[in-house]
mmCIF file of C-alpha atoms in Angstrom:
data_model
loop_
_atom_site.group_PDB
_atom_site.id
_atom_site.type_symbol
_atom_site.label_atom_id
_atom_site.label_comp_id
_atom_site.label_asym_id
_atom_site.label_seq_id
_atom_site.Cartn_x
_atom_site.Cartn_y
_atom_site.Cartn_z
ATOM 1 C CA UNK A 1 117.544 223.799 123.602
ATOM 2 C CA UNK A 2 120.600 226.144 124.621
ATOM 3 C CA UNK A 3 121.418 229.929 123.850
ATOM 4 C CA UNK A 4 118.153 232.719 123.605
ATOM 5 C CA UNK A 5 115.232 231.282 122.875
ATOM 6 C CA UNK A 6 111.203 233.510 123.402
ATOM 7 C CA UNK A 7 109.401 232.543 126.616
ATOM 8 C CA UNK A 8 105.234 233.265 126.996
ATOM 9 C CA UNK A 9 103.737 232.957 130.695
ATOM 10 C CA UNK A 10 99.826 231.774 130.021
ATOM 11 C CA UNK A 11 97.089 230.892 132.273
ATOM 12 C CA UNK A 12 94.536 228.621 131.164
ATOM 13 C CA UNK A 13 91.613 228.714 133.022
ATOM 14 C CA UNK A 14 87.985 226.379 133.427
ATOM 15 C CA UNK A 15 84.860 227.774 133.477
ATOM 16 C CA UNK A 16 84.144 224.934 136.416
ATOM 17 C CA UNK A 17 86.654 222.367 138.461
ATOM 18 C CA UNK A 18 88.967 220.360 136.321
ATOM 19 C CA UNK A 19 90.193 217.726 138.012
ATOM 20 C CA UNK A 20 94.064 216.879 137.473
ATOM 21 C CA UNK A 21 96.282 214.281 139.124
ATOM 22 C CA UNK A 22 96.480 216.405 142.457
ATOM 23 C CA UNK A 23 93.286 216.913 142.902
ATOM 24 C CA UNK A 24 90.934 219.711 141.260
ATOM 25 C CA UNK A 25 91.699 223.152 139.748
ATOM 26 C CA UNK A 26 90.337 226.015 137.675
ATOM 27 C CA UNK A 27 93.731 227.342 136.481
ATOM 28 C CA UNK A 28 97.147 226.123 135.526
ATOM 29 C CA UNK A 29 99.898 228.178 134.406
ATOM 30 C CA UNK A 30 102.239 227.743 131.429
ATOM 31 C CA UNK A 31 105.715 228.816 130.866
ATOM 32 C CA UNK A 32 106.435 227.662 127.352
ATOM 33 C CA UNK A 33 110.372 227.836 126.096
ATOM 34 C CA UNK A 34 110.333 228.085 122.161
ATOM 35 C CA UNK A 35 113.349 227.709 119.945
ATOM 36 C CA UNK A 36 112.176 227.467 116.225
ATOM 37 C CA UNK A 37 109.943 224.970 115.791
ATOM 38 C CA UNK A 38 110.482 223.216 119.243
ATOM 39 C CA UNK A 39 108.806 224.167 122.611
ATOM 40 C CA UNK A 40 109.226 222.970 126.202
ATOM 41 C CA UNK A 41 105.886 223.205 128.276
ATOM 42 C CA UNK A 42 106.098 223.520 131.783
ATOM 43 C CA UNK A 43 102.928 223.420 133.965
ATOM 44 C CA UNK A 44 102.826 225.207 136.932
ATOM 45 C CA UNK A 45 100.271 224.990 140.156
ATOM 46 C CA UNK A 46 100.585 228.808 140.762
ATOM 47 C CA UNK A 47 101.399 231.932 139.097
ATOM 48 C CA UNK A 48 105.059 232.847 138.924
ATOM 49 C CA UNK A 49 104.982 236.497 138.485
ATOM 50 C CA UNK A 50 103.810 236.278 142.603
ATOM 51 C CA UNK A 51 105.690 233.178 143.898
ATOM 52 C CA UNK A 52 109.153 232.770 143.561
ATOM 53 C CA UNK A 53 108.651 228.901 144.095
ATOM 54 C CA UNK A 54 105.927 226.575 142.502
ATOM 55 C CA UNK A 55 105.591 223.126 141.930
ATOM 56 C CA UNK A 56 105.808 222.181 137.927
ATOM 57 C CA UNK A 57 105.272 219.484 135.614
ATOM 58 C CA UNK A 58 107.418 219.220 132.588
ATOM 59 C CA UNK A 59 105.195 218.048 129.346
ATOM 60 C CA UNK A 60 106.705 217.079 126.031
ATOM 61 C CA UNK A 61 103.945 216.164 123.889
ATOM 62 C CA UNK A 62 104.193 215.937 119.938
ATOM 63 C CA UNK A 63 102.087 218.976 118.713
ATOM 64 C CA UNK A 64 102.033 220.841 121.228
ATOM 65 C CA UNK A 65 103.657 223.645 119.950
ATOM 66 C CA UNK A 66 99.655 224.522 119.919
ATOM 67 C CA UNK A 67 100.042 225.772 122.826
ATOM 68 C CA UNK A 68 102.391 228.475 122.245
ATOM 69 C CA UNK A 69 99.933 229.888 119.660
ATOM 70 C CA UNK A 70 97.119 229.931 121.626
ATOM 71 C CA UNK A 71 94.805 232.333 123.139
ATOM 72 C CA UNK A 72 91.519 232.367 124.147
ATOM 73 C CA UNK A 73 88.545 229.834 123.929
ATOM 74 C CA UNK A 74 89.981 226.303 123.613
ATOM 75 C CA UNK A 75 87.255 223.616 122.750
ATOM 76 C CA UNK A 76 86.524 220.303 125.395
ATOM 77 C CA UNK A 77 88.105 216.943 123.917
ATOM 78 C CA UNK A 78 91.200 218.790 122.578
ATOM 79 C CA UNK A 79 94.553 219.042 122.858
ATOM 80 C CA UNK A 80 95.227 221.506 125.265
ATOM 81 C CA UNK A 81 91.155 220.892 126.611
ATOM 82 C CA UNK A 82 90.838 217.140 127.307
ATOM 83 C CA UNK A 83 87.918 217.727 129.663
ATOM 84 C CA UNK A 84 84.675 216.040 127.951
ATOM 85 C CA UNK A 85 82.414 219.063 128.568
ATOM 86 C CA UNK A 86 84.383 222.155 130.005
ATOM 87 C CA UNK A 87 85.326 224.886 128.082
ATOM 88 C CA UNK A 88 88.803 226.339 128.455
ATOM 89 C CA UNK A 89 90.342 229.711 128.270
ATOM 90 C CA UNK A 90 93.807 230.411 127.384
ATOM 91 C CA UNK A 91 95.307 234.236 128.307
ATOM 92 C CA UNK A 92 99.489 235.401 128.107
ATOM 93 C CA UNK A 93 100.174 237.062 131.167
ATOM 94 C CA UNK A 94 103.696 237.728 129.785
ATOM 95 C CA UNK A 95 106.427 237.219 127.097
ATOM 96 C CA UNK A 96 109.805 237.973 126.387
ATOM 97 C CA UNK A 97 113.212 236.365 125.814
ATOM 98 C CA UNK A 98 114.948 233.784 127.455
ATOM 99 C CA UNK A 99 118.539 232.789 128.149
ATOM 100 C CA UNK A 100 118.889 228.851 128.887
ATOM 101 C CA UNK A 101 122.187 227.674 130.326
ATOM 102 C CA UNK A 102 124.263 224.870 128.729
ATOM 103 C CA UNK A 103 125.216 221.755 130.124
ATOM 104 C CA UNK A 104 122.664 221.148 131.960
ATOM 105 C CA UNK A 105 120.428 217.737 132.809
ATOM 106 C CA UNK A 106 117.368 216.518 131.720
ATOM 107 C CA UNK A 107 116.285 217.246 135.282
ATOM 108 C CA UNK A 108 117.408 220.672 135.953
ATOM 109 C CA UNK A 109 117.587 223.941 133.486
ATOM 110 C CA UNK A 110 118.560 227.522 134.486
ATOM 111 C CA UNK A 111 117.125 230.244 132.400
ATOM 112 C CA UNK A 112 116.988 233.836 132.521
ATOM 113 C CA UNK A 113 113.793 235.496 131.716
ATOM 114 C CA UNK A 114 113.357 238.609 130.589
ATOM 115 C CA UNK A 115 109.449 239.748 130.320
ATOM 116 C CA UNK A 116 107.903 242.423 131.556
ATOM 117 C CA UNK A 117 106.366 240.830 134.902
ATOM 118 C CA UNK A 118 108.482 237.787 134.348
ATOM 119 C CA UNK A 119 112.088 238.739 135.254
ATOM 120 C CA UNK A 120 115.592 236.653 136.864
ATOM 121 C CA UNK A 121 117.402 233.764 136.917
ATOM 122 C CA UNK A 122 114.910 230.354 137.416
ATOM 123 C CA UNK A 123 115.553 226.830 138.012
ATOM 124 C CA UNK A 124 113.049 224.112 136.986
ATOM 125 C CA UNK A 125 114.253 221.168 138.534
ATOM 126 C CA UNK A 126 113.393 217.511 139.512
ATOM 127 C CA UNK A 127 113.361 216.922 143.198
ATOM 128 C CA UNK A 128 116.046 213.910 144.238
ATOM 129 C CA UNK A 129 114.063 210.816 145.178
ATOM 130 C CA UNK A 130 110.322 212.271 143.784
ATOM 131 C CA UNK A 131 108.197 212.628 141.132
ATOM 132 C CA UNK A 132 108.333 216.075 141.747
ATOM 133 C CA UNK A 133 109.507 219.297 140.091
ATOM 134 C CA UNK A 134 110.026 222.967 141.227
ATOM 135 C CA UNK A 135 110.148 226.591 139.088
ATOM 136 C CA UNK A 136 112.286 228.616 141.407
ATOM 137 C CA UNK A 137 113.675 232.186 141.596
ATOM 138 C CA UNK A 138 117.521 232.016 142.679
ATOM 139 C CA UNK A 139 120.340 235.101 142.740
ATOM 140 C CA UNK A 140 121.110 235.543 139.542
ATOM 141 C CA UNK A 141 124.516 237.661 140.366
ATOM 142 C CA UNK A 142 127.033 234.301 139.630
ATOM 143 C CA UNK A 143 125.008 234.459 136.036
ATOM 144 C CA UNK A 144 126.628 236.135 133.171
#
């Protein structure tokens, strides 16, 4: 997915404790990167728009472009709700365009955002040696 694509930032929120692979939650933040027909889900652990750094899961599940036009109640034992009994709530807590550099990896992408809240140069990128991921804020200045 290279050159501008539209960005949304949404929380999706429990109405009691969902229990993920790190243990249990009541929110989890989306950024969602849409080109077309084609999204790239990334779910975060905290909220962006007031940490520069948070830990991230990529997800690339077929059909999920759901998620991007989503918002508000979202049923148990669905897609985006696989809890058996807890209802879900979906909210954008921004949007705007994106720039995604080229030639990147399958295990790091620079983008610039350009929301209203939502603003910069990020970095969502696999950490060497670990399962894990990070959405980061960098200087943007060497960006064009």
């Amino acid at each position: 997915m290279l050159g501008p694509v539209q960005f949304k930032l949404l929380k999706q929120i429990w109405k009691g404790q969902k229990v993920i692979r790190e243990g249990p939650s009541r929110a989890i933040f989306w950024v969602v990167l849409k080109r077309g027909n084609q999204c790239i889900e990334y779910g975060l652990d905290s909220d962006p728009i007031h940490n520069s750094r948070v830990a991230c899961l990529p997800f690339v599940q077929k059909g999920i472009i759901q998620l991007w036009k989503t918002e508000g109640e979202v049923p148990p034992r669905s897609l985006l709700n696989t809890t058996k009994n807890t209802p879900s709530t979906i909210s954008v807590l921004d949007q705007g365009a994106a720039i995604v550099r080229d030639g990147l990896s399958s295990t790091h992408l620079e983008l610039r955002l350009k929301g209203e809240k939502l603003q910069g140069v990020w970095v969502v990128a696999k950490q060497k040696d670990s399962k894990l991921w990070t959405f980061v804020r960098i200087d943007g200045t060497q960006w064009p």
